[in-house]
mmCIF file of C-alpha atoms in Angstrom:
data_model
loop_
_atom_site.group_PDB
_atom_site.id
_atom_site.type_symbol
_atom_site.label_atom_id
_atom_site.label_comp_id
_atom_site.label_asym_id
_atom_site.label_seq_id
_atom_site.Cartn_x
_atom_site.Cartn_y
_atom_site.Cartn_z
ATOM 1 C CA UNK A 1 -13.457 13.805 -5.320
ATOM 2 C CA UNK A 2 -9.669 13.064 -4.703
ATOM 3 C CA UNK A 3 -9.014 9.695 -5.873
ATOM 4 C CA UNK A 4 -6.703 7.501 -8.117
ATOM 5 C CA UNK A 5 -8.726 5.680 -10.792
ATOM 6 C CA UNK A 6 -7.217 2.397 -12.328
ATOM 7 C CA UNK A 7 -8.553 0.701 -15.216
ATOM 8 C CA UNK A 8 -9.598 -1.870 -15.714
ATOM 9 C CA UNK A 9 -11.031 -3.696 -12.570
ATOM 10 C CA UNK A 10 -10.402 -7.316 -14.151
ATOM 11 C CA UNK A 11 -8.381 -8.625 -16.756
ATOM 12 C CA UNK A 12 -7.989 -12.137 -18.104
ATOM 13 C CA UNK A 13 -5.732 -12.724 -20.828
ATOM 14 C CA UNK A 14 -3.373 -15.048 -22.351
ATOM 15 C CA UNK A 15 0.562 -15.524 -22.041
ATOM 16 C CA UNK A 16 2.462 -13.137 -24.390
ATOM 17 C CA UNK A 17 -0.102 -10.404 -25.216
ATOM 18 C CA UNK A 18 0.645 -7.030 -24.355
ATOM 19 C CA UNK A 19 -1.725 -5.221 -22.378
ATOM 20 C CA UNK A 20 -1.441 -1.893 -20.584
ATOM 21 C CA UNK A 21 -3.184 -0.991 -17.009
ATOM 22 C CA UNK A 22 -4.015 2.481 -16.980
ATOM 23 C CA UNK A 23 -3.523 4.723 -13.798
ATOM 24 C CA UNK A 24 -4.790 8.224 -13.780
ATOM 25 C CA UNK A 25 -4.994 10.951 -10.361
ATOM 26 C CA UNK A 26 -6.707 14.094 -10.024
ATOM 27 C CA UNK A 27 -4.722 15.246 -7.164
ATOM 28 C CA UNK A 28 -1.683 17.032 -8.780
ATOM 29 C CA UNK A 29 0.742 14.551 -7.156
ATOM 30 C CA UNK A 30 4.531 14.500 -7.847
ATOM 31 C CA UNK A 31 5.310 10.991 -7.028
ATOM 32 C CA UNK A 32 3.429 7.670 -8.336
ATOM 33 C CA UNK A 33 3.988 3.724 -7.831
ATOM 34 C CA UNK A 34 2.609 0.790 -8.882
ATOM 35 C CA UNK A 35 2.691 -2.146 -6.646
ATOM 36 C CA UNK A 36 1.383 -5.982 -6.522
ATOM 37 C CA UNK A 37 -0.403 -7.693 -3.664
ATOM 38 C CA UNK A 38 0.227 -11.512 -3.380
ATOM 39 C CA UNK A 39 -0.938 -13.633 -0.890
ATOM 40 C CA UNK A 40 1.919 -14.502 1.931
ATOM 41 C CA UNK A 41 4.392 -11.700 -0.018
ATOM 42 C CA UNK A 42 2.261 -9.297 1.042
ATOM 43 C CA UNK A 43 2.680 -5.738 -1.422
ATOM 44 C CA UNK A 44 5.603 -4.871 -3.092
ATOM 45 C CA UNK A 45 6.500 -2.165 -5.335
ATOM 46 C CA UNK A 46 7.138 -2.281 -8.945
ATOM 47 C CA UNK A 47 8.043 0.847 -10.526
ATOM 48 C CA UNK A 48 8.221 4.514 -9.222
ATOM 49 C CA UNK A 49 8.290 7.915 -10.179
ATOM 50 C CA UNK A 50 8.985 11.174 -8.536
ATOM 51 C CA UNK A 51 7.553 13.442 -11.533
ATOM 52 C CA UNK A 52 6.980 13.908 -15.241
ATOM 53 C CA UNK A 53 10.093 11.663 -16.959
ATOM 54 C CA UNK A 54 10.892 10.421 -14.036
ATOM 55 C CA UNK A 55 10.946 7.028 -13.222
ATOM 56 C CA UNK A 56 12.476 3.958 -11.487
ATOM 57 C CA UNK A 57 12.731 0.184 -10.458
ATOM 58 C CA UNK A 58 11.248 -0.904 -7.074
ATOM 59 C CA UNK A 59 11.678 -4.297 -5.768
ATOM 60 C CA UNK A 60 9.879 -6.478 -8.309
ATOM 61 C CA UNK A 61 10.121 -4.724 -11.580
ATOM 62 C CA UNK A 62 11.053 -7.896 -14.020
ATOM 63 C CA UNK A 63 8.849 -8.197 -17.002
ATOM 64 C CA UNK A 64 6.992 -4.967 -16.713
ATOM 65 C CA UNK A 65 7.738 -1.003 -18.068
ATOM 66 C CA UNK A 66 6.097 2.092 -16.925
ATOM 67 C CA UNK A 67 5.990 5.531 -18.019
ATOM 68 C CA UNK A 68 5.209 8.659 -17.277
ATOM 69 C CA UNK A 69 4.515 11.832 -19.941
ATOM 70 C CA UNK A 70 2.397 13.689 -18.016
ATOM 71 C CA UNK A 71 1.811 14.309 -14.020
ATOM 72 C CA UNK A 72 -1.307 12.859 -13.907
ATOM 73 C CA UNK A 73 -0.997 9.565 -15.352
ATOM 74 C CA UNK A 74 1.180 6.390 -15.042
ATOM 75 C CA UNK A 75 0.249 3.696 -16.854
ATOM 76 C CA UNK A 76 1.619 -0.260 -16.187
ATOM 77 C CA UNK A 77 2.619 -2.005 -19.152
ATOM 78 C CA UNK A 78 3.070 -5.609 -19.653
ATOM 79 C CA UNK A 79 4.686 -6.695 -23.121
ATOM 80 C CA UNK A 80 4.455 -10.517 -22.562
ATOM 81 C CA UNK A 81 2.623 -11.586 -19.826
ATOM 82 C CA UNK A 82 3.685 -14.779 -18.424
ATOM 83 C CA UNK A 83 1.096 -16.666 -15.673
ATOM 84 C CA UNK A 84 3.552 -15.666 -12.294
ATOM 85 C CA UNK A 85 2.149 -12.023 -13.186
ATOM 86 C CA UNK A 86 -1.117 -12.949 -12.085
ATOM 87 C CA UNK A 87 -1.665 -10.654 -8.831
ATOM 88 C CA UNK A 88 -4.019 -8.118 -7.610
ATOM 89 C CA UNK A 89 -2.110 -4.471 -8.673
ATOM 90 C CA UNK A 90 -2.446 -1.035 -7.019
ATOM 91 C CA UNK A 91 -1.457 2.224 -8.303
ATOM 92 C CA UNK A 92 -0.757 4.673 -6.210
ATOM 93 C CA UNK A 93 0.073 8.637 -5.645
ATOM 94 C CA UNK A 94 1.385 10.598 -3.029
ATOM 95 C CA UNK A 95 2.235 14.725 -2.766
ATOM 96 C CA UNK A 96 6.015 13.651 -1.637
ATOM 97 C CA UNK A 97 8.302 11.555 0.089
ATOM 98 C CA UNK A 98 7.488 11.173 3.930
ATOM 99 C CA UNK A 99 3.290 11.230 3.295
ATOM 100 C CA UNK A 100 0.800 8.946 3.269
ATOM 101 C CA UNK A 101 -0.504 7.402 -0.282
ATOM 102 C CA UNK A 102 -3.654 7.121 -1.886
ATOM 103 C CA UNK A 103 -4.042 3.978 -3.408
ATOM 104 C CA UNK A 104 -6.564 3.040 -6.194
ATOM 105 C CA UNK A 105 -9.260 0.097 -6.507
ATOM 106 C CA UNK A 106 -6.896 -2.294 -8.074
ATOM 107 C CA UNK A 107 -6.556 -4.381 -11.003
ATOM 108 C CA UNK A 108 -7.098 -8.191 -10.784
ATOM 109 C CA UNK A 109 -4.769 -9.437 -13.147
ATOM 110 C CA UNK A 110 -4.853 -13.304 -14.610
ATOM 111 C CA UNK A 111 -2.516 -14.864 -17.113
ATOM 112 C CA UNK A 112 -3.749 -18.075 -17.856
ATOM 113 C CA UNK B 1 17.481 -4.353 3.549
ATOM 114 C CA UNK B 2 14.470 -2.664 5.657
ATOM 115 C CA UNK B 3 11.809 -4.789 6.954
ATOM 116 C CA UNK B 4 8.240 -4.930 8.377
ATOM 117 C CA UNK B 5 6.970 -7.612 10.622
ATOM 118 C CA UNK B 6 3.490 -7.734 11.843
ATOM 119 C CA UNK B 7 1.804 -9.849 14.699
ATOM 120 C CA UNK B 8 -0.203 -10.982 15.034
ATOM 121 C CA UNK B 9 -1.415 -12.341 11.406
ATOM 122 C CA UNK B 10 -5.111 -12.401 12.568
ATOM 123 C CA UNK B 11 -7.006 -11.413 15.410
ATOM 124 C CA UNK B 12 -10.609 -12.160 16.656
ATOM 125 C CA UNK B 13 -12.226 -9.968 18.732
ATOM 126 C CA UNK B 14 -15.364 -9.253 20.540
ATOM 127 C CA UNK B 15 -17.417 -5.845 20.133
ATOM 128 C CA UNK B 16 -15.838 -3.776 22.906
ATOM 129 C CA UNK B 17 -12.591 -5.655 23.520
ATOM 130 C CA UNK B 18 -9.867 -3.460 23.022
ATOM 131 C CA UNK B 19 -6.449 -5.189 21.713
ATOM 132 C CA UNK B 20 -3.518 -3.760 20.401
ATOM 133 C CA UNK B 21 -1.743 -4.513 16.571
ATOM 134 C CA UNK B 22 2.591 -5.149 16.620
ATOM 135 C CA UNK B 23 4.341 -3.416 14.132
ATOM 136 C CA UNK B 24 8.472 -4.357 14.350
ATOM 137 C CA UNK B 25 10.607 -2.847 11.620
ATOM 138 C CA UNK B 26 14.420 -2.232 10.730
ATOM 139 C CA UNK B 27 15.411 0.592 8.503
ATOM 140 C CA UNK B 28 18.384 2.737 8.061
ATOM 141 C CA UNK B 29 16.830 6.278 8.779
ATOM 142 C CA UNK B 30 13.269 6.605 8.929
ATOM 143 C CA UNK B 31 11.544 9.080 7.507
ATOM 144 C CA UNK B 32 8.011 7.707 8.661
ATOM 145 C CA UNK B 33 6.088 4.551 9.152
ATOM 146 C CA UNK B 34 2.532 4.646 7.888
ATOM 147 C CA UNK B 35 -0.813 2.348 8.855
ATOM 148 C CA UNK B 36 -3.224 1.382 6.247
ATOM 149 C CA UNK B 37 -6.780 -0.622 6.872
ATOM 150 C CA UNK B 38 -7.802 -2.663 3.654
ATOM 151 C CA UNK B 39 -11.299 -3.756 3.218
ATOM 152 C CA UNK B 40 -11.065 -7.278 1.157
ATOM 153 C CA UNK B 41 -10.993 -6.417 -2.502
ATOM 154 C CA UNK B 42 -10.202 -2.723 -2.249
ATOM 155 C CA UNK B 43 -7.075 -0.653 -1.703
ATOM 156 C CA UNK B 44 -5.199 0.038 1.170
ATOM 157 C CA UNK B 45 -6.804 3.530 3.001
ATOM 158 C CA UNK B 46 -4.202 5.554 4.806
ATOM 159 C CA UNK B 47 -4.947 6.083 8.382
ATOM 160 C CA UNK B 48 -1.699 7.517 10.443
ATOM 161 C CA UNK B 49 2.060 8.417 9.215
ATOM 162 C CA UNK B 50 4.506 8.947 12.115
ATOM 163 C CA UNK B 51 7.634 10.214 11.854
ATOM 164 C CA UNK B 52 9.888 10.365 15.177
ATOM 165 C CA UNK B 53 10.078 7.788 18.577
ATOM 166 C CA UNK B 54 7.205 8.650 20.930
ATOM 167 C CA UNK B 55 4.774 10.089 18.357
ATOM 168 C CA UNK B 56 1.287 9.614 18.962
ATOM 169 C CA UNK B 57 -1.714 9.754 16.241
ATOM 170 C CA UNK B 58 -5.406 8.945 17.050
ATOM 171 C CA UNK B 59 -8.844 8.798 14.339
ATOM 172 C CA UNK B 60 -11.711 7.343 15.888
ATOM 173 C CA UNK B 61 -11.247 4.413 17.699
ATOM 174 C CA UNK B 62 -7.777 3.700 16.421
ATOM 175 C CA UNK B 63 -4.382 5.337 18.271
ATOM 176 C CA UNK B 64 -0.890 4.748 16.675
ATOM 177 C CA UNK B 65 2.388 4.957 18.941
ATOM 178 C CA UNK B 66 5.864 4.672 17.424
ATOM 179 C CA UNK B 67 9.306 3.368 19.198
ATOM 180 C CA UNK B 68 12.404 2.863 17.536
ATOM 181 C CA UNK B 69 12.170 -0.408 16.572
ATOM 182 C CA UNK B 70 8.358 -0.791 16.503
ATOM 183 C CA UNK B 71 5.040 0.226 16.374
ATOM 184 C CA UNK B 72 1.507 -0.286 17.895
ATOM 185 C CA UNK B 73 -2.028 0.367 16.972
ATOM 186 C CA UNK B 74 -4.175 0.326 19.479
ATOM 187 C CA UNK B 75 -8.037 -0.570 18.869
ATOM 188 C CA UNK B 76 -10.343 0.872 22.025
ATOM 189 C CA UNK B 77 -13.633 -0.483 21.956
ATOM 190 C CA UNK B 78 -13.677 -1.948 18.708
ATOM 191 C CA UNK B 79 -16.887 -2.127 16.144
ATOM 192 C CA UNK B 80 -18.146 -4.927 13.304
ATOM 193 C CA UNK B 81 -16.802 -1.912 11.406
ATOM 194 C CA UNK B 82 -13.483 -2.136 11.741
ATOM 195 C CA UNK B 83 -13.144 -5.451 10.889
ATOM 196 C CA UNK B 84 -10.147 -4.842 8.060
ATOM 197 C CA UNK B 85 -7.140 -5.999 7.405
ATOM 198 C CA UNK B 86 -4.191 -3.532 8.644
ATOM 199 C CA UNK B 87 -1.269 -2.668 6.847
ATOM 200 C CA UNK B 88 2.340 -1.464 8.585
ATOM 201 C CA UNK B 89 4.742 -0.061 5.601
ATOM 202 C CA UNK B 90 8.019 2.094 6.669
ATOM 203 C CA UNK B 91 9.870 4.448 4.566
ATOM 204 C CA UNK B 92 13.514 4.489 4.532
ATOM 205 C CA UNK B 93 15.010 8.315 4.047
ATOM 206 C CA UNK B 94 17.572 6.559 1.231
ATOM 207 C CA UNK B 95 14.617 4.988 -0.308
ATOM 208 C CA UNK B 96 12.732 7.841 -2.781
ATOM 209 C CA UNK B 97 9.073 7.160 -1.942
ATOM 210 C CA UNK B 98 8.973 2.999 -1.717
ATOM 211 C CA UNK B 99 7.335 1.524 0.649
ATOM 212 C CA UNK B 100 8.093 -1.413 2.196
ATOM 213 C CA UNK B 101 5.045 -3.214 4.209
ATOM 214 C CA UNK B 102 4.267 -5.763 6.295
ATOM 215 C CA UNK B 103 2.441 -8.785 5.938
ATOM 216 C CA UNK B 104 -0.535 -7.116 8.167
ATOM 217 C CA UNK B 105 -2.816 -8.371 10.622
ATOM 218 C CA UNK B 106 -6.495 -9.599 9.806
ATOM 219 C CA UNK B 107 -8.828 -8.280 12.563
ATOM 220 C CA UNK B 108 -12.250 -9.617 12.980
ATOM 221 C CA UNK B 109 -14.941 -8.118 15.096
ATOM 222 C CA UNK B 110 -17.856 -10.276 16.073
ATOM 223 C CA UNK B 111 -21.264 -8.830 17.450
#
């Protein structure tokens, strides 16, 4: 089945420790993103990448890194959480520019 | 800066009554403005991507129309099913693959 897997589901933790949300797709897509979903801001996107060592800032990408080694996966990476980074994220892949994502399940993310 | 604005935010419906969705966006040079339903808790699906003034798309009960400054979707005869929330985004040609979305409109249908 064509789908893009994030891991995990839920994730409490505390303010300053690292912690990396994986993102994996099976689809052989060239371009990934990660975005967050907050309530009234609606989604916005992090980070981007167009292929393998590829990458760039979207709109909101203070306090987070991404990278991307090989096609299939682009993990989120938060060095030192701070509480404002508690959202709901969404990885997601596309084949190119000009068509239509798949997004995963999300990641519930709180910083307490 | 492109922008997405959706109306309205929510919308209650009866089974059958058909209603339509807003979508009004600015962007220099579109390369195509995409709808998404979201179930609560899950990710956004992708429904439609439309790409010039006076495309059409239709799945189901759902048809998408596209202007140059906005966007419709149009729900005929709607279900408890599609109850959803639904998600406009654009994509600017300047913009690599970003997506910039709406706020969405929350559409309930009641038996």
């Amino acid at each position: 089945e064509a789908q893009v897997t994030q891991n995990p589901r839920y994730l409490i933790t505390v303010t300053g420790k690292k912690l990396t949300v994986t993102c994996s797709q099976n689809m052989n897509h060239e371009y990934m993103s990660w975005y967050r979903q907050d309530p009234g801001l609606g989604l916005r996107q992090i980070y981007y990448s167009m292929n393998v060592e590829v990458t760039d800032k979207g709109d909101v990408p203070e306090g987070y890194k991404v990278s991307r080694k090989e096609k299939r996966n682009f993990p989120l990476i938060l060095e030192s959480p701070s509480p404002n980074q508690t959202s709901l994220y969404f990885c997601a892949s596309s084949v190119g520019g000009g068509y239509g994502y798949t997004f995963g399940s999300g990641t519930r993310l709180t910083v307490v | 800066e492109d922008q997405v604005t959706q109306s309205p935010e929510a919308l209650r419906l009866q089974e059958g009554e058909s209603s339509s969705l807003n979508c009004s966006y600015t962007v220099s040079g579109l390369r195509g403005l995409f709808w998404y339903r979201q179930d609560p808790g899950k990710g956004p699906e992708f429904l439609f991507t439309l790409y010039s003034a006076g495309e059409e798309k239709e799945k189901e009960r759902l048809k998408a129309t596209l202007t140059k400054k906005e966007s419709f979707l149009h729900i005929t005869a709607p279900k408890p099913e599609d109850s959803a929330t639904y998600l406009c985004a654009v994509q600017a040609i300047a913009a690599g693959n970003k997506l910039t979305f709406g706020g969405g409109t929350r559409v309930l249908v009641k038996p």
